[in-house]
């Protein structure tokens, strides 16, 4: 495995320039502005306003500001809050991005495009001395993991599959912890989460030897009563991504996991013949494997994504999950007493 | 997790130019020439000769050839077969490397150094149109895993820890399979293994989202009676590298695993408080997790690294491992009837 030459390098998670001005391009479908809406909903205090091109028809409802106004109000990060086909920076965005650099903003991008491949943009970066921070790219010089126990408390959201609410659950739990006066930080491992948190590490883009080390760096030593609530990735049951999930589990060394699940989903996303595991089995496997770096690991409960169900169906699914596991179950989007019981169990 | 834009790209494992001329620099300690000795011992048919600087005192025993002679005899890969402090290409090697490029060789390097950081070398590459193939760097455009079942048979060496003989065991099993007339290929996942095989993927340098996909690419569909014998990496019990091991296990979808172990080792390498697991537990965990992508997975036996033991101690350790697991156990370096029984069990 990797030589210690890497492990000696110093490193830190990405840290983004805030507050943000959200760039919406010429977006005409709300779905393409998911990043902007996520920032509005989960990091409203970081968002000064939005900036759109003339053809845009979607708005976050935040104040529409020109670059100068937003900068004068303190905004420092110009966030590309819109997706595009193929994840590319669109040619008609480039003049605005250059103007933002000239205004003094740094650009925050989750695009697949490397800005260095767009000569005018690369020139503007060099000329202005500003930065384009690509949140898909992990920091360089990440250490390998050590497994050494860290102070403070940690919660990791894990899943029966990908794409069923691990980020949302971690954000909702962080908010609920804080509402109870508990000192808590959301720790981001994916690009949208990183923009929301203003920092983090895109764990699935990290070279495999350094995944556990990156996770260790992401939730450092903290006060004994402090909680890091860590955004999970993938699933131990996904044939492509289980290794990412295991490295994140080991490096996070969580005291508590919350299992995220979508009732009714039958097979692992992107496959036809990998079944979603039973909840009790998924809990047992995460606890068994997580015990390597934290022998006290326990599952506090189940977070269900019931977005596809009506109220009665959702209530039945929540009750069934609680019965099956003997643990609190809730949909954090629906909230209510179920969710409060899940929060109780996390902090117990 | 990663978008499908990556999965659509075509890709192939590294393929190295062979046969080799082994470059030994001015090596004066045999330990620094481990790569060259590994190539001599395991890929002798690929090695035309060696080339040393005047101060070298170590020899592999292969013919000492000048660049022109070796090229005339068919050598096409000039392999840096020597390690250095910090893994850097040494300044006094550079004139020879340039001369090799000018002679028509491609250079095969396992160094940490990027040759592009050495201007004279980069210039020579551009001028000659030859290549420097850095076996630490994985191919670009790797796909994500699919979990789809492939034809042919696969064996993966797994370990109770890192650095205890997974590569050696895979090489020895491949050689033994072939000696019995079984069509078998060694599939390399680390840099020395890649040089020995002439191809492969440095799995621990792959971005985490693509580890299982890289492993799938490494052992493609094959004839029903063909065996791929895959070099394992890390251990499910290593707090830094378990995720790498799991991605490799899932992507390899082995029919058979062989557990590699060093008797007497008490703790995971580089740690003080992570115990080496019992053999039966390590077998059960690998089989349980491997069943995700191959429900027929089984453990054929245990490969022991008894290099630190005398003959009587080694025999006792082998007998103890066989008794503990109920499976054949052997040290492939010692060979003998124990090893033949392990080979029998693999092919059973």
XYZ file of C-alpha atoms in Angstrom:
696
model
C 0.000 0.000 0.000
C 1.033 3.619 -0.115
C 4.364 4.669 1.335
C 4.578 6.967 4.295
C 5.973 9.717 2.098
C 2.360 10.682 1.464
C 1.304 10.452 5.064
C 3.792 13.069 6.151
C 2.302 15.820 3.991
C 0.117 18.403 5.708
C -3.407 18.850 4.381
C -6.816 20.307 5.204
C -10.368 19.918 3.887
C -11.500 22.367 1.227
C -12.606 25.698 2.725
C -14.885 27.849 0.595
C -15.152 31.659 0.413
C -18.439 32.794 1.959
C -20.992 34.324 1.936
C -22.243 33.283 -1.478
C -23.855 34.892 -4.484
C -25.720 32.089 -6.284
C -25.309 31.991 -10.060
C -28.291 30.472 -11.888
C -27.150 30.893 -15.506
C -30.137 30.915 -17.848
C -31.872 28.044 -16.035
C -35.428 27.273 -17.077
C -36.015 24.041 -15.161
C -36.075 23.973 -11.403
C -34.373 20.563 -11.349
C -31.228 22.037 -12.863
C -30.999 24.552 -9.987
C -30.980 21.892 -7.241
C -27.651 23.101 -5.879
C -28.964 26.673 -5.512
C -32.142 25.491 -3.807
C -30.153 23.209 -1.518
C -27.967 26.146 -0.497
C -31.002 28.366 0.086
C -32.686 25.725 2.239
C -29.692 24.495 4.235
C -27.237 27.377 4.231
C -29.536 30.395 3.930
C -27.301 32.362 6.271
C -24.452 31.971 3.736
C -26.515 33.185 0.746
C -26.620 36.943 0.067
C -28.597 36.678 -3.153
C -28.843 35.268 -6.659
C -27.574 36.345 -10.068
C -29.187 35.144 -13.312
C -28.742 35.652 -17.030
C -31.624 37.368 -18.865
C -33.241 34.153 -20.161
C -33.524 32.501 -16.733
C -37.068 31.728 -15.600
C -36.309 30.026 -12.269
C -35.608 31.928 -9.057
C -34.691 30.846 -5.551
C -36.593 33.810 -4.152
C -33.394 35.295 -2.760
C -32.687 38.953 -3.675
C -31.559 39.398 -7.286
C -28.300 41.349 -7.074
C -25.752 42.610 -9.556
C -22.144 41.657 -8.917
C -21.208 45.013 -7.398
C -24.154 45.071 -5.001
C -23.512 41.551 -3.777
C -19.818 42.217 -3.288
C -20.605 45.415 -1.379
C -22.925 43.376 0.876
C -20.028 41.042 1.672
C -20.463 38.156 -0.775
C -17.121 36.589 -1.703
C -18.009 33.230 -3.299
C -19.716 33.196 -6.700
C -21.311 29.755 -6.655
C -22.342 27.968 -9.841
C -25.709 26.850 -8.476
C -26.968 25.330 -11.689
C -26.301 22.001 -13.386
C -25.906 21.463 -17.109
C -25.966 18.585 -19.548
C -22.733 16.678 -18.995
C -21.649 18.920 -16.138
C -19.878 21.405 -18.402
C -19.371 25.129 -17.843
C -21.526 26.644 -20.616
C -19.929 29.088 -23.078
C -22.564 31.759 -22.396
C -21.689 31.672 -18.665
C -18.055 32.564 -19.252
C -18.351 36.368 -19.587
C -20.258 36.479 -16.275
C -17.716 34.246 -14.557
C -14.912 36.521 -15.756
C -16.818 39.595 -14.568
C -17.246 37.964 -11.147
C -13.494 37.328 -10.895
C -12.846 40.933 -11.886
C -15.299 42.087 -9.203
C -13.202 40.228 -6.621
C -15.202 37.011 -6.212
C -13.752 33.540 -6.097
C -15.786 31.060 -8.127
C -17.096 27.869 -6.512
C -17.764 25.174 -9.105
C -19.129 21.659 -8.900
C -18.878 21.202 -12.656
C -16.999 18.341 -14.315
C -15.247 20.910 -16.551
C -11.766 21.926 -15.539
C -11.708 25.716 -15.786
C -8.121 25.501 -17.081
C -9.548 24.084 -20.298
C -11.370 27.383 -20.959
C -8.548 29.752 -21.933
C -10.397 33.065 -21.320
C -11.366 31.878 -17.862
C -7.881 30.627 -17.026
C -6.476 33.959 -18.237
C -8.918 35.890 -16.037
C -7.928 33.808 -13.007
C -4.257 34.526 -13.649
C -4.921 38.226 -14.300
C -7.119 38.835 -11.246
C -5.297 36.565 -8.813
C -8.679 35.102 -7.817
C -9.463 31.371 -7.624
C -11.835 28.833 -9.104
C -12.455 26.263 -6.370
C -13.593 23.002 -7.922
C -15.395 21.125 -5.181
C -15.194 17.830 -7.078
C -11.413 17.877 -6.614
C -10.064 16.704 -3.259
C -7.173 18.498 -1.551
C -3.689 17.247 -2.404
C -1.457 15.589 0.170
C -4.177 13.665 2.007
C -2.788 11.320 4.689
C -3.467 7.610 4.985
C -5.619 6.569 7.926
C -4.224 5.643 11.324
C -7.321 4.374 13.113
C -6.312 6.421 16.172
C -9.303 7.304 18.350
C -10.331 10.959 18.284
C -12.116 12.988 20.933
C -15.678 14.253 20.517
C -18.722 12.388 19.233
C -19.548 11.360 15.685
C -22.621 10.291 13.760
C -22.488 8.881 10.217
C -25.482 8.382 7.951
C -25.269 5.066 6.092
C -27.604 3.610 3.493
C -29.213 0.512 2.106
C -28.340 2.104 -1.264
C -27.045 5.304 -2.890
C -29.210 8.362 -3.501
C -31.873 7.975 -0.847
C -31.298 10.777 1.642
C -27.999 10.393 3.504
C -27.061 14.055 3.000
C -30.541 15.302 3.821
C -30.670 13.161 6.960
C -27.292 14.422 8.168
C -28.342 18.029 7.576
C -31.685 17.536 9.335
C -30.034 15.848 12.314
C -27.433 18.622 12.586
C -30.209 21.219 12.587
C -32.180 19.249 15.199
C -29.118 18.791 17.415
C -28.480 22.518 17.321
C -32.127 23.273 18.056
C -31.632 21.330 21.287
C -28.567 23.346 22.159
C -26.132 20.582 21.193
C -22.877 21.784 19.629
C -22.875 20.065 16.224
C -21.253 20.409 12.808
C -22.374 18.933 9.525
C -19.354 17.333 7.820
C -19.689 17.214 4.048
C -18.377 14.437 1.798
C -20.050 15.349 -1.508
C -20.057 18.450 -3.632
C -23.462 19.865 -2.718
C -22.833 19.136 0.940
C -19.460 20.877 0.726
C -21.078 24.009 -0.685
C -23.685 23.920 2.094
C -21.089 23.416 4.826
C -18.589 25.819 3.276
C -15.962 23.081 3.644
C -15.457 19.341 3.289
C -13.832 16.619 1.197
C -15.397 15.020 -1.911
C -14.718 11.538 -0.638
C -15.617 9.607 -3.773
C -12.990 11.556 -5.726
C -10.205 10.651 -3.274
C -7.614 8.054 -4.319
C -8.618 4.808 -2.631
C -5.580 4.518 -0.363
C -6.484 7.851 1.258
C -10.254 7.541 1.798
C -10.071 6.551 5.457
C -7.364 9.160 6.046
C -9.523 11.837 4.409
C -12.435 10.849 6.636
C -10.185 11.096 9.694
C -9.141 14.602 8.631
C -12.754 15.613 8.066
C -13.873 15.107 11.669
C -10.865 16.011 13.804
C -10.504 15.923 17.579
C -13.212 18.012 19.231
C -14.711 18.800 22.634
C -16.153 15.768 24.409
C -19.757 16.957 23.968
C -19.363 18.109 20.360
C -21.041 16.135 17.553
C -19.802 15.823 14.014
C -22.665 14.673 11.805
C -21.046 13.147 8.755
C -22.672 12.830 5.338
C -22.512 9.193 4.236
C -21.676 7.989 0.726
C -22.735 4.913 -1.200
C -23.704 1.680 0.511
C -21.944 -1.466 1.667
C -24.411 -3.248 -0.644
C -23.517 -1.362 -3.831
C -21.211 -3.436 -6.092
C -19.412 -0.310 -7.326
C -19.158 1.833 -4.212
C -19.033 -0.387 -1.122
C -15.306 0.228 -0.729
C -15.887 3.979 -0.545
C -18.546 3.423 2.112
C -16.250 1.172 4.140
C -13.322 3.604 4.037
C -15.632 6.413 5.134
C -17.080 4.228 7.918
C -13.620 3.314 9.230
C -12.201 6.839 9.026
C -15.298 8.434 10.556
C -15.215 5.989 13.499
C -18.829 6.901 14.330
C -20.314 6.411 17.773
C -23.739 6.381 16.144
C -25.005 5.437 12.711
C -28.421 6.174 11.252
C -29.517 3.860 8.453
C -31.137 5.647 5.492
C -33.598 3.751 3.333
C -36.290 4.261 0.716
C -39.340 2.056 1.302
C -40.390 0.234 -1.838
C -37.051 0.363 -3.595
C -36.361 -3.224 -4.652
C -32.895 -3.206 -6.225
C -29.651 -1.278 -5.844
C -29.676 1.786 -8.074
C -28.212 1.170 -11.512
C -28.534 -2.611 -11.172
C -31.304 -5.112 -11.814
C -30.177 -8.054 -9.716
C -28.699 -6.648 -6.499
C -31.524 -6.634 -3.948
C -31.880 -3.941 -1.302
C -30.916 -5.679 1.973
C -33.274 -6.098 4.920
C -32.879 -3.206 7.396
C -31.692 -5.425 10.227
C -29.035 -7.009 8.032
C -27.746 -3.628 6.826
C -27.569 -2.363 10.399
C -25.712 -5.463 11.574
C -23.147 -5.283 8.757
C -22.419 -1.589 9.301
C -22.059 -2.125 13.044
C -19.838 -5.201 12.584
C -17.500 -3.427 10.167
C -17.589 -0.080 11.984
C -16.498 -1.779 15.203
C -12.974 -2.061 13.766
C -12.318 1.606 14.573
C -15.005 2.202 17.231
C -16.029 -0.772 19.321
C -18.836 1.316 20.869
C -20.646 1.896 17.558
C -24.452 1.557 17.666
C -27.348 2.255 15.322
C -29.752 4.879 16.668
C -32.497 4.312 14.138
C -33.745 4.480 10.577
C -34.299 7.501 8.344
C -36.857 6.815 5.637
C -37.291 8.692 2.387
C -41.075 8.528 1.965
C -41.286 11.206 -0.729
C -43.056 8.783 -3.058
C -45.756 7.826 -0.519
C -48.937 9.487 0.698
C -49.360 10.295 4.397
C -51.003 7.005 5.338
C -48.489 4.945 3.390
C -45.614 6.905 4.935
C -46.935 6.363 8.455
C -47.266 2.646 7.739
C -43.743 2.444 6.321
C -42.317 4.273 9.336
C -44.176 1.995 11.740
C -43.015 -1.081 9.834
C -39.368 0.005 9.919
C -39.576 0.688 13.657
C -41.175 -2.707 14.238
C -38.650 -4.531 12.070
C -35.601 -2.989 13.719
C -36.830 -2.264 17.218
C -35.443 1.260 16.755
C -36.942 4.703 16.144
C -37.790 5.370 12.498
C -38.765 8.672 10.877
C -38.754 10.659 7.676
C -36.816 13.854 8.492
C -38.718 15.707 5.741
C -41.984 14.907 7.489
C -40.476 15.520 10.938
C -42.906 15.289 13.867
C -42.720 13.110 16.979
C -41.145 10.197 15.058
C -38.209 12.373 14.106
C -37.869 13.750 17.633
C -37.647 10.168 18.916
C -34.912 9.468 16.368
C -33.014 12.550 17.570
C -33.468 11.407 21.173
C -31.983 8.038 20.301
C -29.000 9.604 18.530
C -28.140 11.718 21.563
C -28.999 9.066 24.179
C -21.587 8.957 -6.380
C -19.929 9.425 -9.717
C -21.971 10.262 -12.777
C -22.210 7.875 -15.669
C -20.232 10.268 -17.845
C -17.156 8.481 -16.534
C -18.546 5.008 -17.056
C -18.966 5.570 -20.784
C -15.262 6.170 -21.406
C -13.246 3.313 -22.871
C -10.228 2.146 -20.921
C -7.732 -0.689 -20.564
C -5.195 -1.816 -17.956
C -1.644 -0.571 -18.380
C 0.280 -2.658 -20.927
C 4.053 -2.522 -20.725
C 6.637 -2.796 -23.519
C 8.494 -6.114 -23.244
C 10.970 -7.758 -23.120
C 12.831 -5.756 -20.499
C 16.332 -4.489 -19.917
C 16.641 -4.037 -16.132
C 18.294 -0.799 -15.003
C 20.086 -1.091 -11.654
C 21.538 2.435 -11.347
C 24.548 2.436 -9.028
C 22.891 0.138 -6.491
C 25.081 -1.171 -3.689
C 22.455 -2.835 -1.492
C 20.508 -5.835 -2.685
C 17.356 -4.607 -0.896
C 17.168 -1.584 -3.162
C 17.077 -3.861 -6.221
C 14.017 -5.838 -5.075
C 12.079 -4.946 -8.198
C 14.857 -6.271 -10.444
C 15.147 -9.492 -8.452
C 11.362 -9.914 -8.466
C 11.358 -9.573 -12.239
C 14.221 -12.034 -12.614
C 12.490 -14.582 -10.388
C 8.917 -14.255 -11.655
C 9.237 -12.930 -15.196
C 12.617 -14.295 -16.272
C 11.277 -14.901 -19.764
C 10.652 -11.139 -20.079
C 14.167 -10.125 -18.947
C 16.902 -9.900 -21.633
C 19.578 -8.560 -19.297
C 20.658 -5.851 -16.885
C 22.341 -2.470 -17.256
C 24.242 -0.822 -14.369
C 26.211 2.355 -13.761
C 29.941 1.910 -13.005
C 29.570 2.158 -9.205
C 26.973 -0.608 -8.905
C 28.025 -3.640 -6.854
C 24.797 -5.672 -7.033
C 23.889 -7.901 -9.964
C 20.856 -10.028 -10.771
C 23.111 -12.476 -12.584
C 21.393 -11.727 -15.893
C 23.684 -10.799 -18.812
C 25.134 -7.306 -18.531
C 24.283 -5.617 -21.820
C 24.810 -2.172 -23.300
C 21.743 -0.395 -24.634
C 22.446 -1.227 -28.263
C 23.023 -4.924 -27.602
C 19.850 -5.262 -25.565
C 17.781 -3.437 -28.166
C 19.241 -5.637 -30.905
C 18.223 -8.694 -28.880
C 14.651 -7.402 -28.806
C 14.392 -5.537 -25.475
C 11.909 -2.659 -25.677
C 11.197 -1.731 -22.032
C 13.964 -0.100 -19.962
C 12.771 -0.884 -16.453
C 13.943 1.100 -13.441
C 14.540 -1.952 -11.275
C 16.039 -0.097 -8.350
C 14.477 1.861 -5.502
C 15.845 5.066 -4.030
C 15.387 7.143 -0.909
C 11.990 8.815 -1.269
C 11.244 7.082 -4.560
C 12.868 9.793 -6.669
C 14.570 9.416 -10.056
C 18.213 10.177 -9.196
C 20.017 12.942 -11.127
C 22.878 10.623 -12.075
C 20.386 8.229 -13.720
C 19.059 10.851 -16.113
C 21.746 10.678 -18.835
C 21.241 6.901 -19.049
C 17.463 7.257 -19.180
C 17.816 9.764 -22.026
C 20.219 7.459 -23.855
C 17.706 4.608 -23.494
C 14.947 6.755 -25.017
C 17.288 7.689 -27.866
C 18.076 4.012 -28.408
C 14.353 3.374 -28.890
C 13.360 2.049 -25.463
C 10.286 3.072 -23.514
C 11.049 3.585 -19.843
C 9.031 1.713 -17.196
C 9.115 3.515 -13.845
C 7.673 2.753 -10.449
C 9.184 5.898 -8.956
C 7.161 8.525 -7.102
C 8.841 11.198 -9.265
C 6.869 12.481 -12.215
C 9.289 12.472 -15.148
C 7.685 15.688 -16.398
C 9.334 17.459 -13.465
C 12.775 16.628 -14.913
C 13.052 18.985 -17.915
C 15.861 17.149 -19.766
C 13.941 13.895 -19.484
C 10.656 15.460 -20.583
C 12.481 17.057 -23.529
C 13.986 13.715 -24.523
C 10.551 12.065 -24.415
C 9.142 14.770 -26.666
C 12.119 14.633 -29.028
C 12.235 10.852 -29.384
C 8.513 10.198 -29.357
C 9.120 7.434 -26.790
C 7.201 7.052 -23.513
C 7.833 6.923 -19.788
C 5.220 4.556 -18.371
C 4.696 5.286 -14.689
C 3.187 2.147 -13.211
C 2.027 3.982 -10.074
C -0.421 5.938 -12.225
C -3.678 4.201 -13.156
C -5.148 4.535 -16.634
C -7.562 7.431 -17.174
C -11.228 6.891 -17.929
C -11.754 3.885 -15.636
C -15.404 2.800 -15.430
C -17.456 2.388 -12.283
C -18.345 -1.174 -11.346
C -21.497 -2.913 -12.515
C -21.378 -6.149 -10.546
C -22.284 -8.051 -13.739
C -21.091 -11.661 -13.626
C -18.198 -12.474 -15.934
C -17.245 -15.794 -17.522
C -14.136 -17.745 -16.506
C -12.824 -18.518 -13.031
C -11.148 -16.172 -10.576
C -8.987 -16.496 -7.484
C -8.118 -13.546 -5.231
C -5.472 -13.587 -2.513
C -6.703 -11.783 0.614
C -4.879 -11.092 3.851
C -5.143 -10.808 7.589
C -2.915 -7.736 7.055
C -0.871 -5.860 4.444
C 2.627 -6.892 3.389
C 2.596 -10.602 4.152
C 2.701 -12.373 0.804
C -0.445 -11.766 -1.253
C 1.531 -11.017 -4.419
C 3.940 -13.901 -3.871
C 1.074 -16.306 -3.221
C -0.776 -15.247 -6.371
C 2.386 -15.668 -8.443
C 3.147 -19.068 -6.928
C -0.418 -20.281 -7.495
C -0.370 -19.069 -11.100
C 2.868 -20.959 -11.695
C 1.464 -24.088 -10.026
C -1.778 -23.919 -12.027
C 0.204 -23.696 -15.245
C 2.456 -26.565 -14.185
C -0.706 -28.655 -14.044
C -1.725 -27.569 -17.503
C -4.386 -25.149 -16.280
C -4.751 -21.994 -18.370
C -4.066 -19.204 -15.847
C -3.046 -15.552 -15.775
C -1.596 -13.560 -12.906
C -3.483 -10.253 -12.646
C -1.424 -7.510 -11.076
C -2.758 -4.753 -8.828
C 0.505 -3.232 -7.525
C 3.530 -1.776 -9.231
C 5.949 -4.689 -8.890
C 3.234 -7.117 -9.888
C 2.422 -4.980 -12.927
C 6.039 -5.079 -14.069
C 6.096 -8.855 -13.591
C 2.845 -9.377 -15.471
C 3.636 -6.768 -18.118
C 0.202 -5.258 -17.466
C -2.216 -4.430 -14.685
C -3.792 -1.613 -12.676
C -2.240 -0.040 -9.540
C -5.462 -0.408 -7.602
C -4.483 1.632 -4.540
C -3.841 4.662 -6.773
C -7.315 4.506 -8.330
C -9.911 7.094 -7.272
C -12.187 5.342 -4.805
C -15.335 5.468 -6.925
C -13.594 3.435 -9.621
C -11.821 0.697 -7.622
C -14.446 -1.993 -8.205
C -14.733 -0.948 -11.845
C -10.956 -1.168 -12.257
C -10.991 -4.650 -10.755
C -13.754 -5.677 -13.165
C -11.646 -4.425 -16.082
C -8.583 -6.273 -14.798
C -10.117 -9.755 -15.058
C -12.432 -9.631 -18.075
C -14.647 -12.365 -19.486
C -12.605 -15.451 -20.286
C -12.997 -19.088 -21.300
C -14.935 -21.185 -18.803
C -11.843 -23.150 -17.705
C -9.484 -20.149 -17.563
C -8.276 -18.870 -14.189
C -7.367 -15.299 -13.366
C -5.236 -15.265 -10.218
C -5.574 -11.767 -8.816
C -3.036 -10.075 -6.548
C -4.822 -8.880 -3.403
C -4.251 -5.530 -1.699
C -4.525 -4.488 1.938
C -6.837 -6.230 4.373
C -10.425 -5.847 5.530
C -8.877 -5.443 8.993
C -6.583 -2.524 8.162
C -8.058 0.792 9.362
C -6.558 2.688 6.413
C -6.990 0.278 3.519
C -10.034 -1.929 4.144
C -12.056 0.024 1.593
C -9.487 -0.712 -1.106
C -9.632 -4.404 -0.208
C -13.435 -4.431 -0.347
C -13.614 -2.692 -3.724
C -11.071 -5.157 -5.099
C -13.001 -8.098 -3.604
C -16.290 -6.936 -5.118
C -14.852 -6.115 -8.535
C -12.817 -9.334 -8.712
C -15.894 -11.446 -7.857
C -13.620 -14.380 -7.002
C -14.823 -17.958 -7.020
C -11.989 -18.802 -4.662
C -10.044 -16.825 -2.093
C -6.808 -17.857 -0.406
C -6.144 -16.191 2.943
C -2.557 -14.971 3.400
C -1.155 -14.692 6.911
C 2.100 -14.325 8.802
C 2.246 -16.537 11.914
C 3.348 -14.614 14.964
C 2.362 -11.170 13.731
C 0.277 -9.695 16.545
C -0.948 -6.306 15.278
C -1.872 -4.741 11.954
C 1.196 -3.196 10.332
C 1.738 0.441 11.260
C -0.596 0.220 14.265
C -0.176 -0.841 17.870
C -3.749 -1.604 18.867
C -5.404 -3.283 15.901
C -5.055 -7.041 16.474
C -4.547 -9.510 13.634
C -7.888 -11.355 13.371
C -8.280 -15.106 13.893
C -7.996 -16.970 10.589
C -11.534 -18.319 10.721
C -12.950 -14.853 11.338
C -10.999 -13.331 8.450
C -12.162 -16.110 6.131
C -15.791 -15.683 7.189
C -15.738 -11.898 6.695
C -14.166 -12.105 3.235
C -16.651 -14.797 2.190
C -19.615 -12.855 3.586
C -18.659 -9.629 1.831
C -17.483 -11.313 -1.361
C -20.834 -13.066 -1.700
C -22.341 -9.739 -2.821
C -20.880 -10.200 -6.301
C -20.293 -13.984 -6.292
C -22.612 -16.065 -4.156
C -20.481 -19.141 -4.877
C -17.329 -17.718 -3.262
C -15.336 -20.129 -1.071
C -11.988 -20.126 0.707
C -9.630 -22.823 -0.567
C -7.056 -22.510 2.179
C -4.373 -20.510 3.919
C -1.017 -19.289 2.605
C 1.488 -18.714 5.412
C 4.576 -16.538 5.284
C 6.934 -18.535 7.521
C 10.102 -16.728 6.461
C 10.853 -15.840 10.076
C 10.549 -19.428 11.343
C 12.829 -22.454 11.271
C 11.668 -25.669 9.602
C 10.114 -27.213 12.706
C 8.348 -23.983 13.671
C 7.078 -23.560 10.125
C 5.716 -27.100 10.023
C 3.977 -26.515 13.344
C 2.494 -23.213 12.156
C 1.229 -24.815 8.939
C -0.327 -27.694 10.867
C -1.938 -25.298 13.323
C -3.471 -23.173 10.559
C -4.853 -26.278 8.843
C -6.320 -27.511 12.127
C -7.823 -24.116 12.998
C -9.509 -23.616 9.636
C -10.155 -27.164 8.497
C -8.543 -26.173 5.186
C -5.205 -26.852 3.481
C -2.403 -24.554 4.661
C 1.046 -24.099 3.126
C 3.935 -21.722 2.673
C 4.346 -21.370 -1.104
C 8.034 -20.498 -0.610
C 8.578 -23.857 1.103
C 6.274 -25.656 -1.349
C 6.049 -29.409 -0.932
C 2.980 -31.616 -0.388
C 1.236 -28.955 1.735
C 1.346 -26.525 -1.161
C 0.166 -29.181 -3.620
C -2.838 -29.819 -1.380
C -3.582 -26.082 -1.368
C -3.402 -26.053 -5.181
C -5.706 -29.087 -5.294
C -8.225 -27.269 -3.116
C -8.109 -24.135 -5.299
C -8.870 -26.123 -8.436
C -11.352 -28.533 -6.817
